[in-house]
Coordinates of C-alpha atoms and ligand atoms in Angstrom, one line a residue:
X1 CA 39.1 221.6 124.8
X2 CA 41.3 223.7 122.9
X3 CA 42.6 226.9 125.0
X4 CA 42.7 230.3 123.7
X5 CA 46.4 230.0 123.2
X6 CA 46.1 226.9 120.8
X7 CA 46.9 228.0 117.3
X8 CA 43.7 228.6 115.0
X9 CA 44.8 225.8 112.6
X10 CA 45.4 223.1 115.4
X11 CA 41.8 223.8 116.7
X12 CA 40.3 223.5 113.1
X13 CA 39.2 227.0 113.0
X14 CA 39.4 228.4 109.3
X15 CA 39.6 232.2 108.7
X16 CA 37.9 234.1 105.6
X17 CA 39.2 237.6 105.4
X18 CA 36.8 240.0 103.9
X19 CA 39.2 242.5 102.2
X20 CA 37.4 246.1 102.3
X21 CA 40.3 248.0 103.0
X22 CA 39.9 250.3 106.2
X23 CA 36.7 248.2 106.8
X24 CA 38.4 244.8 106.3
X25 CA 37.6 242.0 108.7
X26 CA 37.9 238.5 109.6
X27 CA 35.4 235.8 109.8
X28 CA 36.4 232.8 111.9
X29 CA 34.8 229.5 111.4
X30 CA 35.1 226.5 113.7
X31 CA 33.9 224.9 117.0
X32 CA 33.6 226.6 120.5
X33 CA 34.1 230.0 119.3
X34 CA 31.4 231.4 121.7
X35 CA 33.5 229.9 124.5
X36 CA 36.5 231.5 123.2
X37 CA 35.0 234.8 122.4
X38 CA 36.4 236.6 125.4
X39 CA 40.0 236.2 124.3
X40 CA 39.3 236.5 120.8
X41 CA 37.5 240.1 121.5
X42 CA 40.3 241.2 123.8
X43 CA 42.7 240.3 121.2
X44 CA 41.2 242.6 118.6
X45 CA 39.5 245.3 120.8
X46 CA 41.6 245.6 123.7
X47 CA 40.0 247.5 126.6
X48 CA 36.8 247.9 124.9
X49 CA 33.4 246.9 126.7
X50 CA 31.0 244.4 124.9
X51 CA 27.3 244.6 125.1
X52 CA 25.6 241.4 124.1
X53 CA 22.3 241.5 121.9
X54 CA 20.5 238.2 121.5
X55 CA 17.0 236.7 121.4
X56 CA 15.2 234.5 123.9
X57 CA 15.7 231.4 122.1
X58 CA 19.4 231.8 121.3
X59 CA 19.8 233.0 125.0
X60 CA 18.2 229.7 126.4
X61 CA 21.1 227.8 124.8
X62 CA 24.4 230.0 124.4
X63 CA 24.2 233.1 126.4
X64 CA 25.6 231.6 129.6
X65 CA 28.8 230.6 127.6
X66 CA 29.1 233.9 126.0
X67 CA 28.5 235.8 129.1
X68 CA 31.1 233.8 131.0
X69 CA 33.6 234.4 128.2
X70 CA 33.3 238.1 128.4
X71 CA 32.9 238.2 131.9
X72 CA 36.1 236.1 132.3
X73 CA 38.2 238.8 130.5
X74 CA 36.6 241.7 132.4
X75 CA 34.9 243.1 129.3
X76 CA 31.0 242.4 129.7
X77 CA 29.1 245.3 129.7
X78 CA 25.5 244.1 129.9
X79 CA 23.3 241.8 127.9
X80 CA 20.0 242.9 126.0
X81 CA 17.5 240.0 125.2
X82 CA 15.2 240.8 122.6
X83 CA 11.9 238.7 121.4
X84 CA 12.6 236.3 118.8
X85 CA 11.2 236.6 115.2
X86 CA 11.1 238.8 112.3
X87 CA 8.9 241.4 114.0
X88 CA 11.7 242.3 116.2
X89 CA 13.3 243.9 113.1
X90 CA 11.1 247.2 113.8
X91 CA 11.4 250.8 114.7
X92 CA 9.8 250.2 118.0
X93 CA 12.5 247.5 118.9
X94 CA 15.2 249.2 117.4
X95 CA 14.3 252.4 119.7
X96 CA 14.0 250.2 122.7
X97 CA 17.5 248.6 121.9
X98 CA 19.2 251.8 121.3
X99 CA 18.1 253.3 124.6
X100 CA 19.0 250.1 126.4
X101 CA 22.6 250.2 125.0
X102 CA 22.8 253.8 126.0
X103 CA 21.8 252.8 129.5
X104 CA 24.6 250.4 129.5
X105 CA 26.9 253.4 128.9
X106 CA 28.4 252.1 125.7
X107 CA 30.8 254.7 124.5
X108 CA 32.1 255.0 120.9
X109 CA 35.0 252.8 121.3
X110 CA 33.0 249.9 122.6
X111 CA 31.4 247.2 120.8
X112 CA 28.1 245.5 120.4
X113 CA 28.2 241.8 120.2
X114 CA 25.1 240.3 118.1
X115 CA 24.5 236.6 119.2
X116 CA 21.8 235.1 117.0
X117 CA 20.3 234.5 113.7
X118 CA 19.9 236.9 110.9
X119 CA 17.1 238.9 112.8
X120 CA 19.5 239.8 115.6
X121 CA 22.4 240.2 113.3
X122 CA 20.5 242.8 111.2
X123 CA 18.9 244.8 114.1
X124 CA 22.0 244.8 116.5
X125 CA 24.1 245.8 113.2
X126 CA 21.7 248.7 112.5
X127 CA 21.9 249.8 116.2
X128 CA 25.7 249.9 115.9
X129 CA 25.6 251.8 112.7
X130 CA 23.5 254.7 114.2
X131 CA 24.6 254.7 118.0
X132 CA 26.7 257.5 118.8
X133 CA 27.1 257.8 114.9
X134 CA 28.6 254.5 114.6
X135 CA 30.4 252.1 116.9
X136 CA 32.0 248.6 116.1
X137 CA 30.1 245.2 116.2
X138 CA 31.0 241.6 116.4
X139 CA 28.5 238.9 114.8
X140 CA 28.3 235.7 116.4
X141 CA 25.7 234.0 113.9
X142 CA 23.8 231.1 115.3
X143 CA 21.8 230.1 112.3
X144 CA 23.1 228.5 109.3
X145 CA 21.5 231.3 107.3
X146 CA 23.1 234.0 109.5
X147 CA 26.7 232.1 109.2
X148 CA 26.9 231.9 105.5
X149 CA 24.8 235.1 104.7
X150 CA 23.7 237.6 106.8
X151 CA 26.6 238.0 108.9
X152 CA 29.0 238.8 106.3
X153 CA 28.6 241.8 103.9
X154 CA 27.4 244.6 106.3
X155 CA 23.8 244.8 105.3
X156 CA 21.9 246.0 108.4
X157 CA 18.3 247.1 108.9
X158 CA 14.8 246.8 109.9
X159 CA 11.4 246.0 108.3
X160 CA 8.6 248.5 107.9
X161 CA 4.8 248.2 107.1
X162 CA 6.0 249.1 103.4
X163 CA 8.2 246.1 103.2
X164 CA 11.3 244.2 104.5
X165 CA 14.7 245.7 104.8
X166 CA 13.6 249.1 103.5
X167 CA 15.4 251.2 106.2
X168 CA 18.9 250.2 107.1
X169 CA 22.6 251.0 106.5
X170 CA 25.8 249.6 105.1
X171 CA 27.8 249.0 108.4
X172 CA 30.4 246.3 108.2
X173 CA 31.1 244.1 111.2
X174 CA 34.4 244.4 112.7
X175 CA 34.7 240.6 113.4
X176 CA 32.5 237.4 112.8
X177 CA 32.6 234.4 114.8
X178 CA 30.7 231.4 113.1
X179 CA 30.7 228.7 115.8
X180 CA 29.8 225.4 114.2
X181 CA 28.7 224.0 117.4
X182 CA 26.3 226.7 118.0
X183 CA 24.2 225.1 115.2
X184 CA 23.5 221.9 117.0
X185 CA 20.7 223.4 118.9
X186 CA 19.0 225.2 115.7
X187 CA 15.6 223.5 114.9
X188 CA 16.1 221.3 111.8
X189 CA 13.8 223.3 109.6
X190 CA 15.9 226.4 110.1
X191 CA 19.0 224.3 109.5
X192 CA 17.4 223.3 106.0
X193 CA 16.3 226.8 105.2
X194 CA 20.0 227.9 105.8
X195 CA 21.0 225.2 103.5
X196 CA 19.3 226.7 100.7
X197 CA 21.7 229.7 100.9
X198 CA 24.7 227.2 101.0
X199 CA 23.4 225.3 97.8
X200 CA 22.9 228.9 96.3
X201 CA 26.6 229.7 96.1
X202 CA 27.3 226.5 94.1
X203 CA 24.5 227.2 91.9
X204 CA 25.5 230.9 91.3
X205 CA 29.3 230.3 90.8
X206 CA 30.9 227.2 91.9
X207 CA 29.6 223.9 90.2
X208 CA 32.3 221.6 91.9
X209 CA 30.8 222.9 95.2
X210 CA 27.3 222.1 94.1
X211 CA 28.3 218.5 93.1
X212 CA 30.2 218.2 96.6
X213 CA 27.0 219.1 98.4
X214 CA 25.2 216.5 96.4
X215 CA 27.7 213.9 97.8
X216 CA 28.1 215.3 101.3
X217 CA 24.8 217.1 102.3
X218 CA 24.1 214.4 104.9
X219 CA 27.3 215.1 106.8
X220 CA 26.5 218.7 106.7
X221 CA 22.9 218.0 108.3
X222 CA 24.7 215.6 110.5
X223 CA 26.9 218.4 112.0
X224 CA 30.1 216.5 111.1
X225 CA 32.6 219.1 112.2
X226 CA 35.1 218.8 109.1
X227 CA 32.3 218.7 106.4
X228 CA 30.1 221.3 107.9
X229 CA 33.0 223.8 108.5
X230 CA 34.1 223.2 104.8
X231 CA 30.6 224.0 103.6
X232 CA 30.5 227.2 105.7
X233 CA 33.8 228.4 105.0
X234 CA 33.5 227.8 101.2
X235 CA 30.0 229.8 101.2
X236 CA 31.5 232.6 103.3
X237 CA 34.4 232.9 101.0
X238 CA 32.2 233.0 97.9
X239 CA 30.1 236.0 99.6
X240 CA 33.3 237.8 100.6
X241 CA 34.8 237.6 97.1
X242 CA 31.4 239.2 95.6
X243 CA 31.1 241.9 98.4
X244 CA 34.8 242.7 98.0
X245 CA 33.9 243.5 94.3
X246 CA 30.6 245.2 94.8
X247 CA 30.1 246.3 98.5
X248 CA 26.9 248.4 98.0
X249 CA 25.1 246.2 95.4
X250 CA 25.5 248.2 92.1
X251 CA 26.6 245.1 90.0
X252 CA 28.0 241.6 90.8
X253 CA 26.4 241.6 94.5
X254 CA 23.1 241.1 92.8
X255 CA 24.2 237.3 91.9
X256 CA 23.7 236.6 95.7
X257 CA 19.9 237.3 95.0
X258 CA 19.6 234.1 92.9
X259 CA 16.2 232.8 93.5
X260 CA 15.2 235.9 95.6
X261 CA 13.0 237.7 93.1
X262 CA 10.7 234.9 92.6
X263 CA 11.1 233.9 96.2
X264 CA 10.4 237.1 97.9
X265 CA 7.1 237.3 96.0
X266 CA 6.1 233.9 97.6
X267 CA 7.4 235.2 101.1
X268 CA 5.5 238.4 100.9
X269 CA 2.1 236.5 99.8
X270 CA 2.8 234.1 102.7
X271 CA 2.8 237.0 105.0
X272 CA 6.5 236.4 105.9
X273 CA 5.0 233.9 108.4
X274 CA 6.2 230.4 109.5
X275 CA 4.3 229.0 106.7
X276 CA 7.3 229.8 104.4
X277 CA 10.7 230.5 105.9
X278 CA 13.0 232.7 104.1
X279 CA 15.1 229.9 102.9
X280 CA 12.5 227.7 101.9
X281 CA 11.2 230.6 99.6
X282 CA 14.5 231.0 98.1
X283 CA 14.7 227.1 97.3
X284 CA 11.5 227.3 95.4
X285 CA 12.9 230.6 93.8
X286 CA 16.1 229.2 92.6
X287 CA 14.5 226.1 91.1
X288 CA 12.0 228.6 89.3
X289 CA 15.0 230.6 88.2
X290 CA 16.5 227.3 86.8
X291 CA 13.3 226.3 85.1
X292 CA 12.9 229.7 83.5
X293 CA 16.2 229.7 82.1
X294 CA 15.8 226.3 80.9
X295 CA 12.5 227.2 79.1
X296 CA 14.4 230.0 77.3
X297 CA 17.1 227.8 76.1
X298 CA 19.6 229.5 78.4
X299 CA 20.8 226.4 80.0
X300 CA 20.9 222.7 79.1
X301 CA 17.9 220.6 79.5
X302 CA 17.9 218.7 82.8
X303 CA 19.6 221.5 84.7
X304 CA 16.4 222.4 86.9
X305 CA 15.7 218.7 87.3
X306 CA 19.1 218.3 88.8
X307 CA 18.8 221.1 91.3
X308 CA 15.3 220.2 92.2
X309 CA 16.4 216.7 92.9
X310 CA 19.1 217.8 95.3
X311 CA 16.8 220.2 97.1
X312 CA 14.0 217.9 97.6
X313 CA 16.6 215.4 98.7
X314 CA 17.4 217.6 101.6
X315 CA 13.6 218.1 102.2
X316 CA 13.4 221.6 100.7
X317 CA 10.3 222.9 98.9
X318 CA 10.8 223.4 95.2
X319 CA 7.4 224.3 93.8
X320 CA 4.6 226.4 94.7
X321 CA 2.4 223.4 95.3
X322 CA 5.0 222.5 98.1
X323 CA 3.9 225.3 100.4
X324 CA 1.7 224.0 103.1
X325 CA -2.0 225.1 103.2
X326 CA -4.7 224.8 100.7
X327 CA -4.9 228.2 99.1
X328 CA -2.7 229.1 95.9
X329 CA -1.3 232.4 95.0
X330 CA -2.9 234.2 92.1
X331 CA -0.3 234.4 89.5
X332 CA -1.0 238.0 88.8
X333 CA -0.8 238.9 92.7
X334 CA 2.8 237.1 92.5
X335 CA 3.7 239.1 89.4
X336 CA 2.7 242.3 91.2
X337 CA 4.8 241.5 94.2
X338 CA 7.7 240.7 92.0
X339 CA 7.5 244.2 90.7
X340 CA 7.9 245.8 94.2
X341 CA 11.5 244.2 94.3
X342 CA 14.2 246.4 95.2
X343 CA 16.1 245.4 92.1
X344 CA 13.3 246.8 89.7
X345 CA 14.8 249.7 87.6
X346 CA 12.7 251.9 85.5
X347 CA 9.9 249.4 85.9
X348 CA 12.0 246.5 84.5
X349 CA 12.7 243.5 86.7
X350 CA 16.0 242.3 87.3
X351 CA 16.2 238.6 87.2
X352 CA 19.3 236.1 88.1
X353 CA 19.3 233.4 85.7
X354 CA 21.6 230.5 84.8
X355 CA 23.6 229.6 82.0
X356 CA 24.6 226.4 83.8
X357 CA 24.8 225.0 87.3
X358 CA 27.8 227.5 88.7
X359 CA 27.1 230.3 86.0
X360 CA 24.6 232.6 87.2
X361 CA 24.1 236.1 85.4
X362 CA 22.1 239.3 85.9
X363 CA 19.8 240.4 83.2
X364 CA 17.0 243.0 82.5
X365 CA 16.3 241.6 79.3
X366 CA 13.1 239.6 80.1
X367 CA 9.7 240.7 78.8
X368 CA 7.1 241.1 81.7
X369 CA 4.4 239.0 79.7
X370 CA 7.1 236.1 79.7
X371 CA 7.3 236.2 83.4
X372 CA 3.7 236.6 83.9
X373 CA 2.9 233.4 81.6
X374 CA 5.7 231.5 83.5
X375 CA 4.1 232.3 86.7
X376 CA 0.9 230.6 85.5
X377 CA 2.5 227.5 84.8
X378 CA 4.5 227.6 87.9
X379 CA 1.2 227.9 90.0
X380 CA -0.2 225.3 88.4
X381 CA 2.5 222.9 88.5
X382 CA 1.6 219.8 90.6
X383 CA 3.6 218.7 93.7
Ligands
NAD1 N1 22.1 241.3 106.3 C1 21.9 240.5 105.2 O1 22.7 240.5 104.3 C2 20.8 239.4 105.0 C3 20.8 238.3 104.2 C4 20.0 237.3 104.3 C5 18.9 237.4 105.4 N2 18.9 238.5 106.1 C6 17.9 238.6 107.2 O2 17.9 237.5 108.1 C7 16.7 237.2 108.8 C8 16.6 235.6 108.8 O3 17.6 235.1 109.5 P1 17.4 233.8 110.2 O4 16.9 232.8 109.1 O5 18.7 233.5 111.0 O6 16.2 234.0 111.1 P2 16.1 234.1 112.8 O7 17.0 235.3 113.3 O8 14.8 234.6 113.1 O9 16.4 232.9 113.4 C9 15.6 231.8 113.2 C10 15.1 231.1 114.3 O10 16.1 230.3 114.9 C11 16.3 230.6 116.3 N3 17.8 230.4 116.5 C12 18.7 230.9 115.8 N4 19.9 230.5 116.3 C13 19.5 229.5 117.0 C14 20.3 228.2 117.6 N5 21.7 228.1 117.3 N6 19.8 227.5 118.4 C15 18.3 227.6 118.6 N7 17.6 228.4 118.0 C16 18.3 229.3 117.2 C17 15.9 232.2 116.4 O11 15.5 232.5 117.8 C18 14.8 232.4 115.5 O12 13.5 231.5 116.1 C19 15.9 237.9 107.9 O13 15.3 239.1 108.7 C20 16.5 238.5 106.9 O14 16.0 239.6 106.1 C21 19.8 239.4 106.1

């Protein structure tokens, strides 16, 4: 195994810099970063103590290695293990976590280390944003979705009965360690859901990357270290470049929502349950965005079929009819849910549509009646 002194390049690590001036940070991608986290944290944070926040599922696989790494360098302040699942992103759990972190006597100069998927990253990141008016945090994302999306960009927050992610803060991490080996314990369905976000980067701005995924997806799912690292690095770099241009989502960052306006409505209809994971909803939503673009003559015929073919090949759903269960959403109910989207402005929906694979754009120039009619056809579309 590579030692902490081995140069990053020799170990196969890649570094993506997120260049946000005084809030700039590195995202390291590579194997065994959990095991090496102690040295990497001391290199960057010196004498700071580090408190780990994780969930029960991730703890069972990866907590002993991280605790050993931090204890080995004398920096482990303690560990807080949260219940797994979306319901952990709540005010009640945030309060419990914040008080537990204060009980560990975490000071302003110390760091929180979020070890887990997007739920732990969003919750621990929000706790870091408000604890002692803001302390630093390190993301160690362990799901593919968290590695390529939620751990980078500084969006943190919790859910309320009114909706998902409606309470939160922009708080950038100080370091992200995306350990590709951690993905080996991720359930296959979660891996597929994260892959939808990987494919999203190809669809929204990088046609050669989408074509590369069409060729190499089996190696991504087979945890081939070189291919997996490449796919994650390209995804993170794509997100980093967009976040650098638009940190607080007033413009370009909306491109990252390709498939999300359609997808969120389906997720909300399915009750944010295991019936439809976020990435699965995004796979359907991206295909819908492509079908809608194609129907309107915005992109070439065959674009949606190519996207659907690839997502189906990796066993992601692409149609409403692919959602398990016998009931179907009412098109009008889906439309109402779309109108609750955070990107609605003056009552107009914001959609991310396609001119081609790799050429997404943001538009508010779509008639509500056209979307409603499209949803009627989508709900009726056979599997
Ligand atoms: N902040 C952002 O920019 C942003 C972006 C996208 C999504 N999100 C948020 O991310 C969350 C979804 O993230 P997610 O899909 O990672 O869900 P998650 O955190 O619930 O993780 C999915 C499941 O996999 C388990 N798990 C994670 N890593 C594992 C591993 N290596 N081995 C075994 N099990 C593992 C978790 O315990 C959980 O049961 C949502 O709350 C969403 O709102 C945030």
